[in-house]
mmCIF file of C-alpha atoms in Angstrom:
data_model
loop_
_atom_site.group_PDB
_atom_site.id
_atom_site.type_symbol
_atom_site.label_atom_id
_atom_site.label_comp_id
_atom_site.label_asym_id
_atom_site.label_seq_id
_atom_site.Cartn_x
_atom_site.Cartn_y
_atom_site.Cartn_z
ATOM 1 C CA MET A 1 -21.885 -77.934 32.554
ATOM 2 C CA SER A 2 -22.394 -74.212 32.278
ATOM 3 C CA LYS A 3 -25.913 -72.441 31.999
ATOM 4 C CA ILE A 4 -25.223 -69.715 29.360
ATOM 5 C CA SER A 5 -22.438 -69.714 26.466
ATOM 6 C CA ILE A 6 -21.786 -66.318 25.407
ATOM 7 C CA ILE A 7 -20.589 -66.267 21.549
ATOM 8 C CA ILE A 8 -17.839 -63.428 20.706
ATOM 9 C CA PRO A 9 -16.506 -62.878 17.128
ATOM 10 C CA VAL A 10 -12.869 -61.030 17.516
ATOM 11 C CA PHE A 11 -11.547 -58.961 14.755
ATOM 12 C CA ARG A 12 -8.921 -56.388 15.176
ATOM 13 C CA ALA A 13 -10.173 -55.741 18.680
ATOM 14 C CA GLU A 14 -7.011 -55.603 20.817
ATOM 15 C CA LYS A 15 -8.266 -52.030 21.551
ATOM 16 C CA PHE A 16 -11.378 -53.166 23.325
ATOM 17 C CA ILE A 17 -11.218 -56.813 23.946
ATOM 18 C CA ASN A 18 -9.814 -56.225 27.334
ATOM 19 C CA ARG A 19 -12.712 -54.166 28.373
ATOM 20 C CA CYS A 20 -15.517 -56.611 26.986
ATOM 21 C CA LEU A 21 -14.012 -59.707 28.537
ATOM 22 C CA ASP A 22 -13.021 -58.056 31.912
ATOM 23 C CA SER A 23 -16.834 -56.966 32.147
ATOM 24 C CA ILE A 24 -17.862 -60.574 31.623
ATOM 25 C CA ILE A 25 -15.488 -61.919 34.125
ATOM 26 C CA ALA A 26 -17.059 -59.437 36.524
ATOM 27 C CA GLN A 27 -20.686 -60.727 36.096
ATOM 28 C CA THR A 28 -22.700 -61.664 39.442
ATOM 29 C CA PHE A 29 -24.080 -64.525 37.453
ATOM 30 C CA THR A 30 -20.862 -66.527 37.104
ATOM 31 C CA ASP A 31 -22.491 -69.922 35.557
ATOM 32 C CA PHE A 32 -21.240 -69.129 31.843
ATOM 33 C CA GLU A 33 -18.855 -70.122 29.159
ATOM 34 C CA VAL A 34 -17.439 -67.793 26.631
ATOM 35 C CA ILE A 35 -16.587 -68.773 23.162
ATOM 36 C CA LEU A 36 -14.374 -66.789 21.295
ATOM 37 C CA VAL A 37 -13.704 -66.753 17.486
ATOM 38 C CA ASN A 38 -10.522 -65.251 16.414
ATOM 39 C CA ASP A 39 -11.397 -64.086 12.789
ATOM 40 C CA GLY A 40 -7.935 -64.197 11.604
ATOM 41 C CA SER A 41 -7.053 -61.028 13.295
ATOM 42 C CA PRO A 42 -3.978 -59.263 12.044
ATOM 43 C CA ASP A 43 -3.392 -57.626 15.376
ATOM 44 C CA ARG A 44 -3.065 -58.872 18.971
ATOM 45 C CA SER A 45 -6.599 -60.024 19.500
ATOM 46 C CA GLY A 46 -6.104 -63.559 18.894
ATOM 47 C CA GLU A 47 -3.313 -63.486 21.690
ATOM 48 C CA ILE A 48 -5.240 -61.427 23.988
ATOM 49 C CA CYS A 49 -8.154 -64.015 23.785
ATOM 50 C CA GLU A 50 -5.685 -66.903 24.561
ATOM 51 C CA LYS A 51 -4.443 -65.083 27.581
ATOM 52 C CA TYR A 52 -7.843 -64.926 29.071
ATOM 53 C CA ALA A 53 -8.482 -68.884 28.248
ATOM 54 C CA ALA A 54 -5.329 -69.626 30.054
ATOM 55 C CA ARG A 55 -6.496 -67.690 33.136
ATOM 56 C CA ASP A 56 -9.963 -68.866 32.972
ATOM 57 C CA LYS A 57 -11.361 -72.113 31.997
ATOM 58 C CA ARG A 58 -14.665 -70.869 31.169
ATOM 59 C CA PHE A 59 -13.036 -69.185 27.989
ATOM 60 C CA VAL A 60 -12.776 -71.174 24.746
ATOM 61 C CA VAL A 61 -10.843 -69.810 21.811
ATOM 62 C CA LEU A 62 -11.549 -70.791 18.252
ATOM 63 C CA HIS A 63 -9.222 -69.742 15.441
ATOM 64 C CA GLN A 64 -10.125 -69.223 11.872
ATOM 65 C CA GLY A 65 -9.041 -67.372 8.567
ATOM 66 C CA ASN A 66 -10.543 -64.066 8.030
ATOM 67 C CA THR A 67 -14.049 -64.744 6.449
ATOM 68 C CA GLY A 68 -16.281 -62.061 8.324
ATOM 69 C CA GLN A 69 -18.178 -62.012 11.607
ATOM 70 C CA ALA A 70 -21.268 -64.118 10.050
ATOM 71 C CA THR A 71 -18.822 -66.942 9.674
ATOM 72 C CA ALA A 72 -17.273 -66.732 12.906
ATOM 73 C CA LYS A 73 -20.628 -66.857 14.569
ATOM 74 C CA ASN A 74 -21.481 -69.727 12.661
ATOM 75 C CA HIS A 75 -18.074 -71.560 13.612
ATOM 76 C CA ALA A 76 -19.256 -70.882 17.300
ATOM 77 C CA LEU A 77 -22.839 -72.130 16.848
ATOM 78 C CA ASN A 78 -21.514 -75.182 15.308
ATOM 79 C CA TRP A 79 -18.770 -75.673 18.153
ATOM 80 C CA PHE A 80 -21.640 -75.041 20.658
ATOM 81 C CA TYR A 81 -23.984 -77.623 19.398
ATOM 82 C CA GLN A 82 -21.192 -80.327 19.191
ATOM 83 C CA ASN A 83 -19.254 -79.660 22.348
ATOM 84 C CA SER A 84 -21.260 -77.585 24.846
ATOM 85 C CA ASP A 85 -24.180 -78.735 27.258
ATOM 86 C CA SER A 86 -25.426 -74.729 27.905
ATOM 87 C CA GLU A 87 -28.932 -74.415 27.701
ATOM 88 C CA TRP A 88 -28.908 -70.899 26.906
ATOM 89 C CA LEU A 89 -26.865 -68.742 24.450
ATOM 90 C CA SER A 90 -26.125 -64.968 24.171
ATOM 91 C CA PHE A 91 -23.917 -62.742 21.607
ATOM 92 C CA ILE A 92 -21.673 -59.711 22.516
ATOM 93 C CA ASP A 93 -19.656 -57.850 20.181
ATOM 94 C CA SER A 94 -16.199 -57.643 21.048
ATOM 95 C CA ASP A 95 -16.026 -54.080 20.968
ATOM 96 C CA ASP A 96 -18.911 -53.581 23.532
ATOM 97 C CA TRP A 97 -19.408 -54.216 27.152
ATOM 98 C CA VAL A 98 -21.933 -55.171 29.836
ATOM 99 C CA HIS A 99 -23.151 -54.508 33.189
ATOM 100 C CA PRO A 100 -21.815 -56.577 35.941
ATOM 101 C CA GLN A 101 -25.769 -57.783 36.596
ATOM 102 C CA TYR A 102 -25.984 -58.153 32.564
ATOM 103 C CA LEU A 103 -26.820 -62.120 32.935
ATOM 104 C CA GLU A 104 -28.293 -62.037 36.506
ATOM 105 C CA GLY A 105 -31.127 -59.682 35.167
ATOM 106 C CA MET A 106 -31.890 -61.384 32.352
ATOM 107 C CA TRP A 107 -31.802 -64.954 33.877
ATOM 108 C CA LYS A 108 -34.159 -63.678 36.640
ATOM 109 C CA ALA A 109 -36.414 -62.333 33.997
ATOM 110 C CA LYS A 110 -36.784 -65.546 31.689
ATOM 111 C CA GLU A 111 -36.902 -67.507 35.191
ATOM 112 C CA GLU A 112 -40.116 -65.174 36.311
ATOM 113 C CA PHE A 113 -42.145 -65.512 33.312
ATOM 114 C CA GLY A 114 -40.701 -68.911 31.907
ATOM 115 C CA THR A 115 -39.886 -67.430 28.376
ATOM 116 C CA ASP A 116 -37.381 -68.854 25.622
ATOM 117 C CA ILE A 117 -35.716 -65.124 25.048
ATOM 118 C CA ALA A 118 -34.935 -62.328 27.702
ATOM 119 C CA ALA A 119 -33.900 -59.168 26.440
ATOM 120 C CA CYS A 120 -32.382 -56.106 28.168
ATOM 121 C CA ARG A 121 -32.418 -52.156 27.143
ATOM 122 C CA PHE A 122 -28.892 -50.768 25.940
ATOM 123 C CA VAL A 123 -26.637 -47.499 26.035
ATOM 124 C CA GLU A 124 -25.293 -46.061 22.873
ATOM 125 C CA LEU A 125 -21.746 -44.637 23.538
ATOM 126 C CA SER A 126 -18.786 -43.027 21.997
ATOM 127 C CA SER A 127 -16.458 -42.810 25.126
ATOM 128 C CA ARG A 128 -14.885 -45.851 25.989
ATOM 129 C CA TYR A 129 -15.741 -45.757 29.700
ATOM 130 C CA VAL A 130 -18.647 -45.771 32.034
ATOM 131 C CA GLU A 131 -19.424 -46.303 35.645
ATOM 132 C CA PHE A 132 -21.946 -48.937 36.102
ATOM 133 C CA PRO A 133 -25.052 -47.980 38.541
ATOM 134 C CA GLN A 134 -25.903 -50.677 41.014
ATOM 135 C CA ILE A 135 -29.318 -52.174 40.331
ATOM 136 C CA GLU A 136 -31.335 -53.147 43.666
ATOM 137 C CA THR A 137 -33.959 -54.928 42.201
ATOM 138 C CA PHE A 138 -35.042 -56.101 38.735
ATOM 139 C CA LYS A 139 -38.557 -55.455 37.511
ATOM 140 C CA PRO A 140 -38.815 -57.468 34.102
ATOM 141 C CA VAL A 141 -42.057 -57.394 32.266
ATOM 142 C CA LEU A 142 -43.656 -59.585 29.422
ATOM 143 C CA GLN A 143 -43.430 -58.221 25.874
ATOM 144 C CA SER A 144 -44.720 -59.497 22.523
ATOM 145 C CA ALA A 145 -41.914 -60.537 20.147
ATOM 146 C CA GLU A 146 -43.739 -57.854 17.829
ATOM 147 C CA ASP A 147 -43.071 -54.967 20.440
ATOM 148 C CA VAL A 148 -39.579 -56.063 21.224
ATOM 149 C CA TYR A 149 -38.701 -56.321 17.285
ATOM 150 C CA THR A 150 -40.288 -52.904 16.700
ATOM 151 C CA ASN A 151 -38.106 -51.273 19.606
ATOM 152 C CA ASN A 152 -41.305 -50.328 21.452
ATOM 153 C CA GLY A 153 -39.662 -51.461 24.476
ATOM 154 C CA SER A 154 -36.302 -49.771 23.747
ATOM 155 C CA ILE A 155 -34.193 -52.845 23.151
ATOM 156 C CA ILE A 156 -31.507 -52.827 20.755
ATOM 157 C CA GLU A 157 -33.392 -53.542 17.572
ATOM 158 C CA GLY A 158 -31.804 -55.612 14.587
ATOM 159 C CA TYR A 159 -29.071 -56.875 16.507
ATOM 160 C CA MET A 160 -28.549 -60.192 18.121
ATOM 161 C CA VAL A 161 -26.664 -58.807 21.274
ATOM 162 C CA ALA A 162 -28.516 -57.529 24.476
ATOM 163 C CA LYS A 163 -30.337 -60.825 24.796
ATOM 164 C CA ILE A 164 -30.291 -64.539 26.008
ATOM 165 C CA TYR A 165 -31.759 -67.584 24.082
ATOM 166 C CA ARG A 166 -32.950 -71.165 24.733
ATOM 167 C CA ARG A 167 -30.857 -73.276 22.971
ATOM 168 C CA GLU A 168 -33.184 -74.883 20.655
ATOM 169 C CA LEU A 169 -33.939 -71.650 19.090
ATOM 170 C CA LEU A 170 -30.864 -71.484 16.797
ATOM 171 C CA GLU A 171 -30.263 -75.120 16.347
ATOM 172 C CA ASN A 172 -31.259 -74.958 12.739
ATOM 173 C CA ILE A 173 -30.360 -71.105 11.960
ATOM 174 C CA ARG A 174 -27.231 -69.735 10.902
ATOM 175 C CA PHE A 175 -26.023 -66.627 9.755
ATOM 176 C CA PRO A 176 -25.474 -65.745 6.072
ATOM 177 C CA ASP A 177 -21.796 -66.614 5.386
ATOM 178 C CA GLY A 178 -19.599 -64.027 3.823
ATOM 179 C CA LYS A 179 -22.162 -61.175 4.474
ATOM 180 C CA VAL A 180 -22.214 -58.213 6.902
ATOM 181 C CA TRP A 181 -25.804 -56.901 8.561
ATOM 182 C CA GLU A 182 -25.746 -60.555 9.294
ATOM 183 C CA ASP A 183 -27.876 -59.827 12.643
ATOM 184 C CA LEU A 184 -30.399 -57.863 10.644
ATOM 185 C CA ALA A 185 -30.825 -60.860 8.206
ATOM 186 C CA THR A 186 -31.085 -63.220 11.217
ATOM 187 C CA LEU A 187 -32.853 -61.762 14.383
ATOM 188 C CA TYR A 188 -36.467 -61.909 12.918
ATOM 189 C CA LYS A 189 -36.184 -65.477 12.381
ATOM 190 C CA VAL A 190 -35.026 -66.149 16.102
ATOM 191 C CA LEU A 191 -37.376 -63.666 17.730
ATOM 192 C CA LEU A 192 -40.777 -63.963 16.034
ATOM 193 C CA PRO A 193 -41.666 -67.646 16.653
ATOM 194 C CA VAL A 194 -41.475 -66.738 20.234
ATOM 195 C CA GLU A 195 -44.777 -65.392 21.377
ATOM 196 C CA ARG A 196 -43.619 -63.620 24.511
ATOM 197 C CA ILE A 197 -40.074 -62.096 25.633
ATOM 198 C CA ALA A 198 -39.172 -61.067 29.351
ATOM 199 C CA THR A 199 -37.637 -57.507 29.086
ATOM 200 C CA VAL A 200 -35.433 -55.900 31.629
ATOM 201 C CA SER A 201 -36.065 -52.337 31.530
ATOM 202 C CA ASP A 202 -32.486 -51.632 32.897
ATOM 203 C CA LYS A 203 -29.561 -50.575 30.457
ATOM 204 C CA MET A 204 -27.249 -53.156 30.769
ATOM 205 C CA TYR A 205 -25.756 -53.644 27.345
ATOM 206 C CA TYR A 206 -22.871 -50.921 26.338
ATOM 207 C CA TYR A 207 -23.157 -50.674 22.735
ATOM 208 C CA TYR A 208 -19.797 -48.706 21.654
ATOM 209 C CA MET A 209 -20.459 -46.369 18.620
ATOM 210 C CA ASN A 210 -16.870 -47.358 17.181
ATOM 211 C CA PRO A 211 -16.199 -45.095 13.929
ATOM 212 C CA ASP A 212 -14.409 -48.072 12.502
ATOM 213 C CA SER A 213 -17.106 -50.723 12.720
ATOM 214 C CA THR A 214 -19.060 -51.866 9.756
ATOM 215 C CA VAL A 215 -22.020 -50.126 10.783
ATOM 216 C CA HIS A 216 -20.422 -46.462 11.060
ATOM 217 C CA MET A 217 -18.053 -47.301 7.960
ATOM 218 C CA GLY A 218 -18.245 -44.937 4.895
ATOM 219 C CA TRP A 219 -19.306 -46.151 1.472
ATOM 220 C CA SER A 220 -18.310 -49.647 0.788
ATOM 221 C CA PRO A 221 -20.005 -52.332 -1.495
ATOM 222 C CA LYS A 222 -20.510 -54.438 1.616
ATOM 223 C CA ARG A 223 -23.447 -51.882 2.143
ATOM 224 C CA VAL A 224 -25.367 -53.481 -0.445
ATOM 225 C CA TYR A 225 -25.898 -56.491 2.053
ATOM 226 C CA GLU A 226 -28.076 -54.246 4.657
ATOM 227 C CA LEU A 227 -30.231 -53.479 1.577
ATOM 228 C CA GLU A 228 -30.494 -57.076 0.764
ATOM 229 C CA ALA A 229 -31.317 -58.014 4.430
ATOM 230 C CA TYR A 230 -34.175 -55.367 4.441
ATOM 231 C CA GLU A 231 -35.452 -57.008 1.073
ATOM 232 C CA GLU A 232 -35.730 -60.425 2.538
ATOM 233 C CA GLN A 233 -37.370 -59.289 5.385
ATOM 234 C CA LEU A 234 -40.112 -57.497 3.049
ATOM 235 C CA GLU A 235 -40.558 -60.666 1.133
ATOM 236 C CA PHE A 236 -41.397 -62.516 4.492
ATOM 237 C CA PHE A 237 -43.305 -60.140 6.110
ATOM 238 C CA LYS A 238 -45.402 -59.583 3.119
ATOM 239 C CA HIS A 239 -47.004 -63.030 3.501
ATOM 240 C CA LYS A 240 -47.652 -62.584 7.365
ATOM 241 C CA SER A 241 -50.566 -60.476 8.033
ATOM 242 C CA LYS A 242 -50.323 -60.654 11.565
ATOM 243 C CA TYR A 243 -46.935 -58.595 11.483
ATOM 244 C CA LYS A 244 -48.426 -55.744 9.689
ATOM 245 C CA LYS A 245 -46.913 -53.414 12.109
ATOM 246 C CA ILE A 246 -43.201 -54.912 11.552
ATOM 247 C CA TYR A 247 -43.799 -54.931 7.547
ATOM 248 C CA GLU A 248 -44.732 -51.133 7.815
ATOM 249 C CA LEU A 249 -41.797 -50.686 9.886
ATOM 250 C CA VAL A 250 -39.234 -52.684 7.585
ATOM 251 C CA GLN A 251 -40.618 -50.801 4.479
ATOM 252 C CA SER A 252 -39.885 -47.282 6.297
ATOM 253 C CA ASN A 253 -36.258 -48.616 7.469
ATOM 254 C CA TYR A 254 -35.938 -49.809 3.965
ATOM 255 C CA VAL A 255 -36.357 -46.260 2.517
ATOM 256 C CA TRP A 256 -34.458 -44.851 5.500
ATOM 257 C CA THR A 257 -31.396 -47.091 4.439
ATOM 258 C CA MET A 258 -31.309 -46.032 0.810
ATOM 259 C CA GLN A 259 -31.537 -42.315 1.923
ATOM 260 C CA LYS A 260 -28.580 -42.776 4.163
ATOM 261 C CA GLN A 261 -26.464 -44.810 1.622
ATOM 262 C CA TYR A 262 -27.285 -42.222 -1.194
ATOM 263 C CA ALA A 263 -25.813 -39.256 1.395
ATOM 264 C CA VAL A 264 -22.654 -41.428 2.089
ATOM 265 C CA ILE A 265 -22.101 -41.923 -1.611
ATOM 266 C CA MET A 266 -22.385 -38.161 -1.918
ATOM 267 C CA LYS A 267 -19.900 -37.444 0.632
ATOM 268 C CA ASP A 268 -17.445 -39.704 -0.804
ATOM 269 C CA ASP A 269 -14.952 -37.356 -2.334
ATOM 270 C CA LYS A 270 -12.607 -40.425 -2.750
ATOM 271 C CA MET A 271 -14.792 -42.035 -5.246
ATOM 272 C CA ALA A 272 -14.420 -41.463 -9.148
ATOM 273 C CA GLU A 273 -17.458 -39.412 -10.387
ATOM 274 C CA SER A 274 -18.465 -42.121 -13.175
ATOM 275 C CA GLU A 275 -18.707 -44.922 -10.154
ATOM 276 C CA LYS A 276 -20.609 -42.407 -7.620
ATOM 277 C CA ALA A 277 -23.014 -41.714 -10.288
ATOM 278 C CA GLY A 278 -23.880 -45.249 -11.369
ATOM 279 C CA LEU A 279 -24.404 -45.958 -7.492
ATOM 280 C CA GLN A 280 -26.486 -43.120 -7.140
ATOM 281 C CA LYS A 281 -28.383 -44.154 -10.050
ATOM 282 C CA ASN A 282 -28.616 -47.834 -8.719
ATOM 283 C CA ILE A 283 -30.383 -46.378 -5.268
ATOM 284 C CA ARG A 284 -32.706 -43.800 -7.101
ATOM 285 C CA ASP A 285 -34.067 -46.558 -9.061
ATOM 286 C CA LYS A 286 -34.594 -48.845 -6.306
ATOM 287 C CA LEU A 287 -35.976 -45.713 -3.882
ATOM 288 C CA ARG A 288 -38.462 -44.758 -6.645
ATOM 289 C CA LYS A 289 -39.726 -48.306 -6.650
ATOM 290 C CA ALA A 290 -39.969 -48.797 -2.931
ATOM 291 C CA ILE A 291 -41.613 -45.561 -2.536
ATOM 292 C CA ILE A 292 -44.315 -46.292 -5.380
ATOM 293 C CA LYS A 293 -44.796 -49.787 -3.866
ATOM 294 C CA TYR A 294 -45.298 -48.877 0.004
ATOM 295 C CA HIS A 295 -46.398 -45.233 -0.620
ATOM 296 C CA SER A 296 -49.815 -46.494 1.488
ATOM 297 C CA ASN A 297 -47.554 -46.689 4.577
ATOM 298 C CA LYS A 298 -48.108 -43.215 6.369
ATOM 299 C CA LEU A 299 -44.693 -43.406 7.723
ATOM 300 C CA ILE A 300 -43.371 -43.109 4.250
ATOM 301 C CA SER A 301 -44.851 -39.594 3.372
ATOM 302 C CA ILE A 302 -43.133 -36.544 1.841
ATOM 303 C CA LYS A 303 -43.329 -34.886 5.390
ATOM 304 C CA ASN A 304 -41.344 -37.877 7.181
ATOM 305 C CA TYR A 305 -38.925 -38.628 3.992
ATOM 306 C CA SER A 306 -38.769 -35.501 2.102
ATOM 307 C CA TRP A 307 -35.079 -36.156 1.076
ATOM 308 C CA ALA A 308 -36.087 -39.564 -0.257
ATOM 309 C CA TYR A 309 -38.600 -38.235 -2.314
ATOM 310 C CA GLU A 310 -36.214 -35.426 -3.512
ATOM 311 C CA ILE A 311 -33.508 -38.367 -4.470
ATOM 312 C CA ALA A 312 -36.520 -40.491 -6.655
ATOM 313 C CA PHE A 313 -38.610 -37.820 -8.010
ATOM 314 C CA PRO A 314 -36.406 -34.811 -8.280
ATOM 315 C CA THR A 315 -38.703 -33.192 -11.156
ATOM 316 C CA TYR A 316 -42.008 -34.015 -9.187
ATOM 317 C CA MET A 317 -40.390 -32.343 -6.106
ATOM 318 C CA LYS A 318 -39.540 -28.950 -7.473
ATOM 319 C CA PHE A 319 -43.082 -28.488 -8.615
ATOM 320 C CA TYR A 320 -44.352 -29.768 -5.354
ATOM 321 C CA TRP A 321 -42.451 -27.254 -3.426
ATOM 322 C CA ILE A 322 -43.386 -24.448 -5.774
ATOM 323 C CA PHE A 323 -47.144 -25.508 -5.099
ATOM 324 C CA ARG A 324 -46.628 -25.622 -1.635
ATOM 325 C CA ALA A 325 -45.384 -22.311 -1.276
ATOM 326 C CA GLN A 326 -48.422 -20.782 -3.166
ATOM 327 C CA LEU A 327 -50.556 -22.837 -0.752
ATOM 328 C CA LYS A 328 -48.810 -21.452 2.116
ATOM 329 C CA LYS A 329 -49.130 -17.871 0.561
ATOM 330 C CA LEU A 330 -53.138 -18.249 0.654
ATOM 331 C CA GLY A 331 -53.106 -19.824 4.095
ATOM 332 C CA LEU A 332 -54.310 -22.974 2.678
ATOM 333 C CA ALA A 333 -51.189 -25.331 3.742
ATOM 334 C CA LYS A 334 -50.513 -26.892 7.144
ATOM 335 C CA ASP A 335 -46.985 -27.066 8.153
#
């Protein structure tokens, strides 16, 4: 019986998968199994996964038609609960990699505090290689789930990676099939029922800024799922007064995401103008409603989100800037 099962969805990852799997094999904590799900990759990803499984009995490879990361993770979870005795779960993306002491650090953290989740900090990288610093002593701390979720502890926010979870936490939770930004739609359901989380301050998860990934792609209809994930969270948190800080953060992230998507649409020179105008109007309408609804949130101010206000209320903002300029001349406006 392995102590930790690691789930890795794989799609078009032949450029990165060796680096990812080699970093797992190099773990100082060796009592683990790896559940690889080949999501109908058209490249050599599935073949590479099978080679690792042939060399190391800790690797299991599942194959499915291309139905997306969410379904791949669900496939792995279903297999895990039916076939594995591991008491802990972790998720790693196939284009990322981890420090050799990644599992060791989080295992020691959860052992010290007796928590159901342990997490570590992460590094965002655009390069493909990095030297790992040796960690002599782990100094984990205990944090609230709210602090971890709002990123106060510099833990990777919104993603299932860089954490280990006790088995029972995901038994009745699955990712939204067929959708992207599936972690954003799921993490809060797993994290928040847990009162305290053991966190390691060391940066042990290496998040690759893959320009071809879903998160960094240009405009696609799939981007609506990111807004849907935030809308679901807004509906959930508005009824939970104890999570006021999270609720306000989600409001801000929702507005920022629409602002970002609007910019992506504007820069798309391959899109027909009629389609672009329709998409922009849709975001403008959503943005206007969000600002009106959440304007009491001080984070969503003109100072912090001036561009969002420009999109939502262009006429109003024209007069606003004229008025501000006049106040500045009179010395009555603060920067």
